Short mmCIF file of C-alpha atoms in Angstrom, two decimals:
data_model
loop_
_atom_site.label_atom_id
_atom_site.label_comp_id
_atom_site.label_asym_id
_atom_site.label_seq_id
_atom_site.Cartn_x
_atom_site.Cartn_y
_atom_site.Cartn_z
CA UNK A 171 159.52 -44.23 145.71
CA UNK A 172 158.38 -45.36 142.30
CA UNK A 173 159.11 -48.38 141.22
CA UNK A 174 160.80 -48.28 137.58
CA UNK A 175 161.40 -51.68 135.74
CA UNK A 176 163.76 -51.94 132.73
CA UNK A 177 163.78 -54.51 130.11
CA UNK A 178 166.60 -55.26 127.32
CA UNK A 179 164.70 -56.58 124.30
CA UNK A 180 165.58 -57.32 120.78
CA UNK A 181 162.21 -58.30 119.06
CA UNK A 182 163.12 -60.07 115.92
CA UNK A 183 160.09 -60.55 115.74
CA UNK A 184 158.18 -59.63 118.53
CA UNK A 185 156.36 -62.86 119.50
CA UNK A 186 154.13 -64.14 121.98
CA UNK A 187 157.27 -65.38 124.05
CA UNK A 188 157.96 -61.58 124.33
CA UNK A 189 154.39 -60.85 125.33
CA UNK A 190 154.53 -63.54 127.92
CA UNK A 191 157.97 -62.34 129.15
CA UNK A 192 156.80 -58.49 129.58
CA UNK A 193 153.64 -59.60 131.33
CA UNK A 194 155.33 -62.05 133.60
CA UNK A 195 157.90 -59.47 134.69
CA UNK A 196 155.35 -56.60 135.42
CA UNK A 197 153.58 -59.36 137.40
CA UNK A 198 156.53 -59.89 139.60
CA UNK A 199 157.59 -56.45 139.89
CA UNK A 200 154.46 -54.54 139.93
CA UNK A 201 156.24 -51.36 138.12
CA UNK A 202 154.70 -47.61 137.97
CA UNK A 203 156.84 -47.31 134.93
CA UNK A 204 158.44 -49.58 132.23
CA UNK A 205 161.12 -49.02 130.02
CA UNK A 206 162.63 -50.93 127.46
CA UNK A 207 165.70 -50.82 125.28
CA UNK A 208 166.51 -52.47 122.10
CA UNK A 209 168.98 -53.01 119.50
CA UNK A 210 167.48 -51.33 116.41
CA UNK A 211 167.78 -52.46 112.83
CA UNK A 212 170.33 -55.22 112.96
CA UNK A 213 170.56 -57.66 115.92
CA UNK A 214 173.47 -58.15 118.57
CA UNK A 215 174.24 -61.37 116.42
CA UNK A 216 174.69 -59.35 113.40
CA UNK A 217 171.37 -60.37 111.95
CA UNK A 218 168.89 -58.09 109.70
CA UNK A 219 165.77 -57.43 111.99
CA UNK A 220 162.59 -58.46 110.61
CA UNK A 221 161.08 -55.18 111.93
CA UNK A 222 162.39 -52.00 111.49
CA UNK A 223 163.30 -50.09 114.66
CA UNK A 224 160.43 -47.63 114.21
CA UNK A 225 157.60 -50.41 113.81
CA UNK A 226 159.21 -52.25 116.67
CA UNK A 227 159.04 -49.20 118.97
CA UNK A 228 155.36 -48.51 118.29
CA UNK A 229 154.54 -52.24 118.84
CA UNK A 230 156.15 -51.84 122.16
CA UNK A 231 154.13 -49.21 123.13
CA UNK A 232 150.85 -51.56 122.35
CA UNK A 233 152.39 -54.63 124.35
CA UNK A 234 152.48 -52.33 127.69
CA UNK A 235 156.12 -50.45 127.49
CA UNK A 236 155.80 -47.05 128.46
CA UNK A 237 159.26 -45.65 127.29
CA UNK A 238 161.28 -47.12 124.53
CA UNK A 239 164.97 -46.55 124.33
CA UNK A 240 167.66 -47.04 121.63
CA UNK A 241 170.51 -49.10 121.81
CA UNK A 242 172.76 -47.57 119.14
CA UNK A 243 174.39 -49.99 116.22
CA UNK A 244 177.63 -49.60 117.77
CA UNK A 245 176.38 -50.47 121.13
CA UNK A 246 174.20 -53.08 119.92
CA UNK A 247 176.17 -55.02 117.45
CA UNK A 248 178.82 -56.33 119.72
CA UNK A 249 179.76 -59.23 121.99
CA UNK A 250 177.50 -60.05 125.05
CA UNK A 251 179.40 -58.36 127.47
CA UNK A 252 179.41 -54.91 125.65
CA UNK A 253 175.86 -55.36 124.50
CA UNK A 254 174.67 -55.91 128.24
CA UNK A 255 176.83 -53.00 129.46
CA UNK A 256 175.60 -50.72 126.98
CA UNK A 257 171.90 -51.65 127.71
CA UNK A 258 172.19 -51.93 131.26
CA UNK A 259 174.01 -48.33 131.67
CA UNK A 260 171.28 -46.63 129.55
CA UNK A 261 168.81 -48.03 131.65
CA UNK A 262 170.25 -47.04 135.20
CA UNK A 263 170.76 -43.42 133.77
CA UNK A 264 166.95 -43.50 133.08
CA UNK A 265 166.51 -44.30 136.82
CA UNK A 266 165.05 -47.88 136.86
CA UNK A 267 164.85 -49.34 140.27
CA UNK A 268 164.66 -52.99 139.05
CA UNK A 269 165.84 -55.04 135.75
CA UNK A 270 164.27 -58.18 134.59
CA UNK A 271 165.30 -60.68 132.01
CA UNK A 272 164.96 -64.22 130.49
CA UNK A 273 166.89 -67.28 131.86
CA UNK A 274 167.17 -70.86 131.22
CA UNK A 275 168.32 -71.39 134.58
CA UNK A 276 166.10 -69.80 137.24
CA UNK A 277 168.63 -69.44 140.17
CA UNK A 278 169.93 -66.23 140.84
CA UNK A 279 172.64 -67.46 143.09
CA UNK A 280 173.81 -69.92 140.65
CA UNK A 281 173.76 -67.23 138.05
CA UNK A 282 176.05 -65.13 140.34
CA UNK A 283 178.79 -67.83 140.62
CA UNK A 284 178.82 -68.33 136.98
CA UNK A 285 179.38 -64.40 136.62
CA UNK A 286 182.25 -64.75 139.37
CA UNK A 287 183.84 -67.66 137.50
CA UNK A 288 184.15 -65.57 134.46
CA UNK A 289 186.69 -63.46 136.37
CA UNK A 290 188.78 -66.20 137.59
CA UNK A 291 192.23 -66.69 136.02
CA UNK A 292 191.62 -70.57 135.86
CA UNK A 293 188.77 -70.15 133.68
CA UNK A 294 190.70 -68.04 130.94
CA UNK A 295 193.62 -70.17 131.19
CA UNK A 296 191.35 -73.35 130.40
CA UNK A 297 189.65 -71.26 128.03
CA UNK A 298 192.61 -70.49 126.51
CA UNK A 299 194.09 -73.89 126.48
CA UNK A 300 191.06 -75.60 124.69
CA UNK A 301 190.92 -72.68 122.17
CA UNK A 302 194.56 -73.48 121.38
CA UNK A 303 193.44 -77.05 120.56
CA UNK A 304 191.33 -76.03 117.84
CA UNK A 305 188.12 -76.43 119.91
CA UNK A 306 184.99 -74.09 119.09
CA UNK A 307 184.43 -71.33 121.56
CA UNK A 308 181.46 -72.63 123.25
CA UNK A 309 182.83 -76.14 123.65
CA UNK A 310 185.75 -74.67 125.37
CA UNK A 311 183.93 -72.56 127.47
CA UNK A 312 181.92 -75.44 128.53
CA UNK A 313 185.34 -77.40 129.11
CA UNK A 314 186.77 -74.46 131.04
CA UNK A 315 183.73 -74.08 133.38
CA UNK A 316 183.91 -78.06 134.09
CA UNK A 317 187.10 -77.67 135.94
CA UNK A 318 185.57 -74.90 138.35
CA UNK A 319 182.58 -76.59 139.23
CA UNK A 320 180.69 -80.05 139.49
CA UNK A 321 177.28 -78.23 139.68
CA UNK A 322 175.55 -79.62 136.90
CA UNK A 323 172.98 -76.72 136.44
CA UNK A 324 175.90 -74.33 136.31
CA UNK A 325 177.78 -76.70 133.87
CA UNK A 326 174.92 -77.07 131.56
CA UNK A 327 173.58 -73.82 131.75
CA UNK A 328 177.01 -71.66 131.53
CA UNK A 329 176.67 -71.55 127.37
CA UNK A 330 173.01 -71.09 127.24
CA UNK A 331 172.21 -67.95 125.29
CA UNK A 332 169.70 -66.32 127.84
CA UNK A 333 171.96 -67.45 130.47
CA UNK A 334 175.11 -65.96 128.84
CA UNK A 335 173.28 -62.65 128.67
CA UNK A 336 171.98 -62.59 132.00
CA UNK A 337 175.51 -63.44 133.48
CA UNK A 338 176.63 -60.21 131.65
CA UNK A 339 173.72 -58.24 132.80
CA UNK A 340 174.79 -59.49 136.41
CA UNK A 341 178.50 -58.04 135.54
CA UNK A 342 177.41 -54.92 134.42
CA UNK A 343 175.26 -54.12 137.19
CA UNK A 344 178.16 -54.69 139.27
CA UNK A 345 180.50 -52.80 137.14
CA UNK A 346 178.17 -49.93 137.39
CA UNK A 347 177.65 -50.40 141.15
CA UNK A 348 174.08 -50.37 141.09
CA UNK A 349 171.54 -51.69 143.84
CA UNK A 350 169.22 -52.32 141.09
CA UNK A 351 166.70 -55.23 142.50
CA UNK A 352 166.97 -58.04 139.65
CA UNK A 353 164.01 -60.51 138.50
CA UNK A 354 164.20 -63.42 136.75
CA UNK A 355 161.90 -64.88 133.89
CA UNK A 356 162.20 -68.75 133.19
CA UNK A 357 161.85 -68.97 129.26
CA UNK A 358 159.31 -71.51 128.77
CA UNK A 359 158.27 -73.80 125.84
CA UNK A 360 161.50 -73.84 123.61
CA UNK A 361 165.14 -72.61 123.40
CA UNK A 362 166.74 -69.75 121.54
CA UNK A 363 167.99 -72.12 118.98
CA UNK A 364 164.53 -73.99 118.65
CA UNK A 365 163.55 -74.15 114.60
CA UNK A 366 160.59 -76.18 115.03
CA UNK A 367 157.32 -74.66 116.12
CA UNK A 368 156.40 -75.27 119.33
CA UNK A 369 152.78 -73.85 119.69
CA UNK A 370 151.69 -70.66 120.42
CA UNK A 371 154.91 -69.50 121.83
CA UNK A 372 157.52 -70.29 119.72
CA UNK A 373 161.05 -69.14 119.26
CA UNK A 374 162.11 -66.40 117.09
CA UNK A 375 164.67 -68.65 115.34
CA UNK A 376 161.53 -70.74 114.22
CA UNK A 377 159.43 -67.76 113.30
CA UNK A 378 162.57 -66.36 111.06
CA UNK A 379 162.91 -69.35 109.19
CA UNK A 380 158.98 -69.54 108.59
CA UNK A 381 159.25 -65.89 107.22
CA UNK A 382 161.86 -66.84 104.89
CA UNK A 383 159.81 -69.20 103.65
CA UNK A 384 157.29 -66.58 103.17
CA UNK A 385 154.66 -68.18 105.53
CA UNK A 386 152.54 -66.72 107.99
CA UNK A 387 153.24 -66.14 111.63
CA UNK A 388 149.88 -64.52 112.80
CA UNK A 389 149.71 -67.31 115.16
CA UNK A 390 152.62 -66.85 117.07
CA UNK A 391 152.51 -63.10 117.47
CA UNK A 392 150.28 -60.57 119.25
CA UNK A 393 147.93 -58.82 117.16
CA UNK A 394 149.65 -55.89 115.68
CA UNK A 395 150.27 -54.47 112.14
CA UNK A 396 153.73 -54.27 110.53
CA UNK A 397 155.43 -54.85 107.74
CA UNK A 398 158.11 -58.01 107.91
CA UNK A 399 161.39 -57.73 105.95
CA UNK A 400 161.74 -60.19 103.20
CA UNK A 401 164.78 -61.80 104.64
CA UNK A 402 165.78 -63.99 101.29
CA UNK A 403 165.94 -60.61 99.27
CA UNK A 404 167.80 -58.91 102.31
CA UNK A 405 170.48 -61.18 102.32
CA UNK A 406 170.80 -61.43 98.85
CA UNK A 407 171.41 -57.57 98.75
CA UNK A 408 173.62 -57.69 101.74
CA UNK A 409 175.81 -60.25 99.81
CA UNK A 410 176.22 -58.14 96.68
CA UNK A 411 176.71 -55.27 98.77
CA UNK A 412 179.53 -57.01 100.55
CA UNK A 413 180.96 -58.40 97.59
CA UNK A 414 181.39 -55.17 95.81
CA UNK A 415 182.76 -53.70 99.11
CA UNK A 416 185.54 -56.84 99.28
CA UNK A 417 186.12 -56.33 95.88
CA UNK A 418 187.29 -52.57 95.84
CA UNK A 419 189.09 -52.33 99.01
CA UNK A 420 192.46 -53.53 99.52
CA UNK A 421 193.61 -55.71 102.80
CA UNK A 422 195.05 -52.77 104.60
CA UNK A 423 191.54 -51.12 104.70
CA UNK A 424 190.31 -54.47 106.05
CA UNK A 425 192.97 -55.00 108.79
CA UNK A 426 191.89 -51.61 110.05
CA UNK A 427 188.13 -52.53 110.79
CA UNK A 428 186.81 -53.28 114.24
CA UNK A 429 186.85 -57.22 114.81
CA UNK A 430 189.49 -58.08 112.20
CA UNK A 431 192.17 -60.21 113.49
CA UNK A 432 194.48 -63.21 113.07
CA UNK A 433 194.42 -62.78 109.18
CA UNK A 434 190.77 -63.24 108.60
CA UNK A 435 190.66 -60.59 105.74
CA UNK A 436 192.38 -63.04 103.83
CA UNK A 437 190.10 -65.56 104.39
CA UNK A 438 187.09 -63.17 103.58
CA UNK A 439 188.75 -62.32 100.06
CA UNK A 440 189.31 -65.92 99.18
CA UNK A 441 186.03 -67.26 100.18
CA UNK A 442 184.18 -64.53 98.49
CA UNK A 443 185.17 -66.22 94.88
CA UNK A 444 184.16 -69.41 96.21
CA UNK A 445 180.69 -68.91 97.22
CA UNK A 446 177.52 -67.33 95.54
CA UNK A 447 175.19 -66.40 98.72
CA UNK A 448 175.54 -64.64 101.70
CA UNK A 449 174.89 -67.76 104.07
CA UNK A 450 177.42 -70.18 102.10
CA UNK A 451 179.81 -67.07 102.46
CA UNK A 452 179.58 -66.53 106.26
CA UNK A 453 179.78 -70.44 106.86
CA UNK A 454 182.70 -70.91 104.53
CA UNK A 455 184.51 -68.13 106.63
CA UNK A 456 183.88 -69.59 109.86
CA UNK A 457 186.44 -71.04 112.07
CA UNK A 458 186.77 -72.32 115.58
CA UNK A 459 188.05 -69.00 116.74
CA UNK A 460 185.46 -67.09 114.29
CA UNK A 461 181.83 -68.26 115.23
CA UNK A 462 179.16 -67.22 112.77
CA UNK A 463 177.97 -64.37 114.98
CA UNK A 464 181.37 -62.96 115.26
CA UNK A 465 181.46 -63.14 111.29
CA UNK A 466 178.17 -61.73 111.10
CA UNK A 467 178.94 -58.97 113.04
CA UNK A 468 182.24 -58.19 111.20
CA UNK A 469 180.63 -58.06 107.78
CA UNK A 470 178.29 -55.35 109.08
CA UNK A 471 181.28 -53.24 110.42
CA UNK A 472 183.07 -53.65 107.24
CA UNK A 473 180.17 -51.92 105.19
CA UNK A 474 179.69 -49.20 107.96
CA UNK A 475 183.75 -48.77 107.88
CA UNK A 476 183.73 -49.04 111.90
CA UNK A 477 187.37 -48.60 112.65
CA UNK A 478 189.51 -50.93 114.92
CA UNK A 479 190.18 -47.87 117.16
CA UNK A 480 186.52 -48.29 118.77
CA UNK A 481 187.95 -51.88 119.99
CA UNK A 482 187.05 -52.38 123.75
CA UNK A 483 184.72 -49.21 123.95
CA UNK A 484 181.42 -49.16 125.18
CA UNK A 485 178.75 -47.20 123.05
CA UNK A 486 175.17 -45.95 124.36
CA UNK A 487 173.44 -42.68 124.61
CA UNK A 488 170.00 -41.65 125.69
CA UNK A 489 167.61 -41.39 123.17
CA UNK A 490 164.14 -42.29 123.45
CA UNK A 491 162.14 -43.99 120.04
CA UNK A 492 158.42 -43.77 121.67
CA UNK A 493 156.86 -43.43 124.68
CA UNK A 494 153.08 -43.01 125.81
CA UNK A 495 151.30 -40.47 128.37
CA UNK A 496 152.89 -42.11 131.43
CA UNK A 497 156.25 -42.38 129.72
CA UNK A 498 155.94 -38.59 128.91
CA UNK A 499 155.22 -37.61 132.79
CA UNK A 500 158.09 -39.87 133.96
CA UNK A 501 160.34 -38.22 131.52
CA UNK A 502 159.38 -34.75 133.05
CA UNK A 503 160.46 -35.65 136.43
CA UNK A 504 163.85 -36.58 135.72
CA UNK A 505 166.89 -34.86 137.08
CA UNK A 506 167.85 -32.42 134.88
CA UNK A 507 171.23 -33.66 134.56
CA UNK A 508 169.76 -36.53 132.90
CA UNK A 509 167.23 -34.66 130.78
CA UNK A 510 170.25 -32.58 129.41
CA UNK A 511 171.97 -35.66 128.09
CA UNK A 512 168.70 -36.93 125.96
CA UNK A 513 168.88 -36.68 122.55
CA UNK A 514 165.41 -35.56 121.08
CA UNK A 515 166.42 -34.26 117.70
CA UNK A 516 169.30 -36.00 116.00
CA UNK A 517 169.95 -32.90 113.45
CA UNK A 518 171.40 -31.32 116.36
CA UNK A 519 173.90 -34.44 116.88
CA UNK A 520 174.82 -35.44 113.40
CA UNK A 521 178.49 -35.30 114.72
CA UNK A 522 178.06 -37.39 117.65
CA UNK A 523 179.53 -40.84 116.92
CA UNK A 524 176.60 -43.01 117.95
CA UNK A 525 174.32 -41.14 116.15
CA UNK A 526 176.58 -41.07 112.55
CA UNK A 527 176.58 -44.67 112.50
CA UNK A 528 173.10 -45.33 113.71
CA UNK A 529 172.20 -43.02 110.52
CA UNK A 530 174.66 -45.33 108.15
CA UNK A 531 173.18 -48.66 109.66
CA UNK A 532 169.34 -47.42 109.20
CA UNK A 533 170.32 -46.44 105.54
CA UNK A 534 171.91 -49.79 105.20
CA UNK A 535 168.86 -51.61 106.36
CA UNK A 536 166.76 -49.21 103.96
CA UNK A 537 168.73 -50.54 100.87
CA UNK A 538 168.21 -54.23 102.09
CA UNK A 539 164.60 -53.80 102.52
CA UNK A 540 163.83 -51.44 99.49
CA UNK A 541 162.86 -48.52 101.66
CA UNK A 542 165.50 -46.01 100.77
CA UNK A 543 163.81 -43.13 102.64
CA UNK A 544 163.27 -45.08 105.92
CA UNK A 545 166.35 -42.88 107.54
CA UNK A 546 164.13 -39.85 107.29
CA UNK A 547 162.19 -41.56 110.30
CA UNK A 548 165.52 -40.83 112.42
CA UNK A 549 164.50 -37.21 112.31
CA UNK A 550 160.55 -37.88 113.56
CA UNK A 551 161.55 -39.73 116.85
CA UNK A 552 160.37 -39.74 119.63
CA UNK A 553 156.87 -41.24 118.39
CA UNK A 554 154.22 -40.43 121.16
CA UNK A 555 151.50 -42.81 121.77
CA UNK A 556 148.41 -42.65 124.06
#
């Protein structure tokens, strides 16, 4: 039986840390085929990607991926639990035998304990108690987990970003009833939120900050050819489009958008006239219950008019963005029941909800990056590499 390794990536941007992760995962698993899935032009946290998804897919092939899958906008721009399930489900459908992901805590047993704590009544009661006191979500989660264990590794690692996703990947595997083998890759050199350059392996956060200052990042990424998004201009345009959208729509429209709860629509409108750029707008809306990432996702859903009825739903499909010859050979051997579900030409699936919103998202990204024809690339996938 072949060993098929699955990876979940965002690549915002693709940097030396990602190269290390891919190489380390492949070293540990020694797969016959490596399949990666990633969110496309907008990140899970609602950020504009610094590489468009078509360039990312081609770079992934250059960096040792055999088959690149797409996690659609609706499945990607979501909270960690939905992002994780949508990603893992697609990879499982493509027949992976192994799943590797990055962690701050390189201890599978303790990660499993964290995952189990998430389902306990005590945890949710404590979480709600602290949220009701006006404490932020991350601090409330930290306090809640502290009532369930004295293990410092678990307490300190519970809300770290890679661990948070790892826990949800494990929960997704459990929900799918999968026997997939799990491999952990320890994050090195820095953490997700590091804003300072830490050498050749530096965080995506620090590299995006350099790009916003229009500085060269070539020392911190593998050698590849791609045009990076001008984030300053992109967010300026995003703010202008949001200002227009919020000025023409009424509160009833906003109340019916995915993620709008607790009267946040009133705050959106009132803060619009008090700010003049995207970052200050987002931070003005932020509350204890509405952290930045939730706000950024919400704003994208307003622009794409994602209805509230999509709440608590999973969104994933089988769509290939790129593959090399090994990936193509693997694809040919998949069971017919899986091959029949794979979307190869979107012009035959324009009524599919995932495709519809993915096209809208790509058109929005094209507007933000001064590339209005980018969406035409949607009709040219999958890219076939060597």
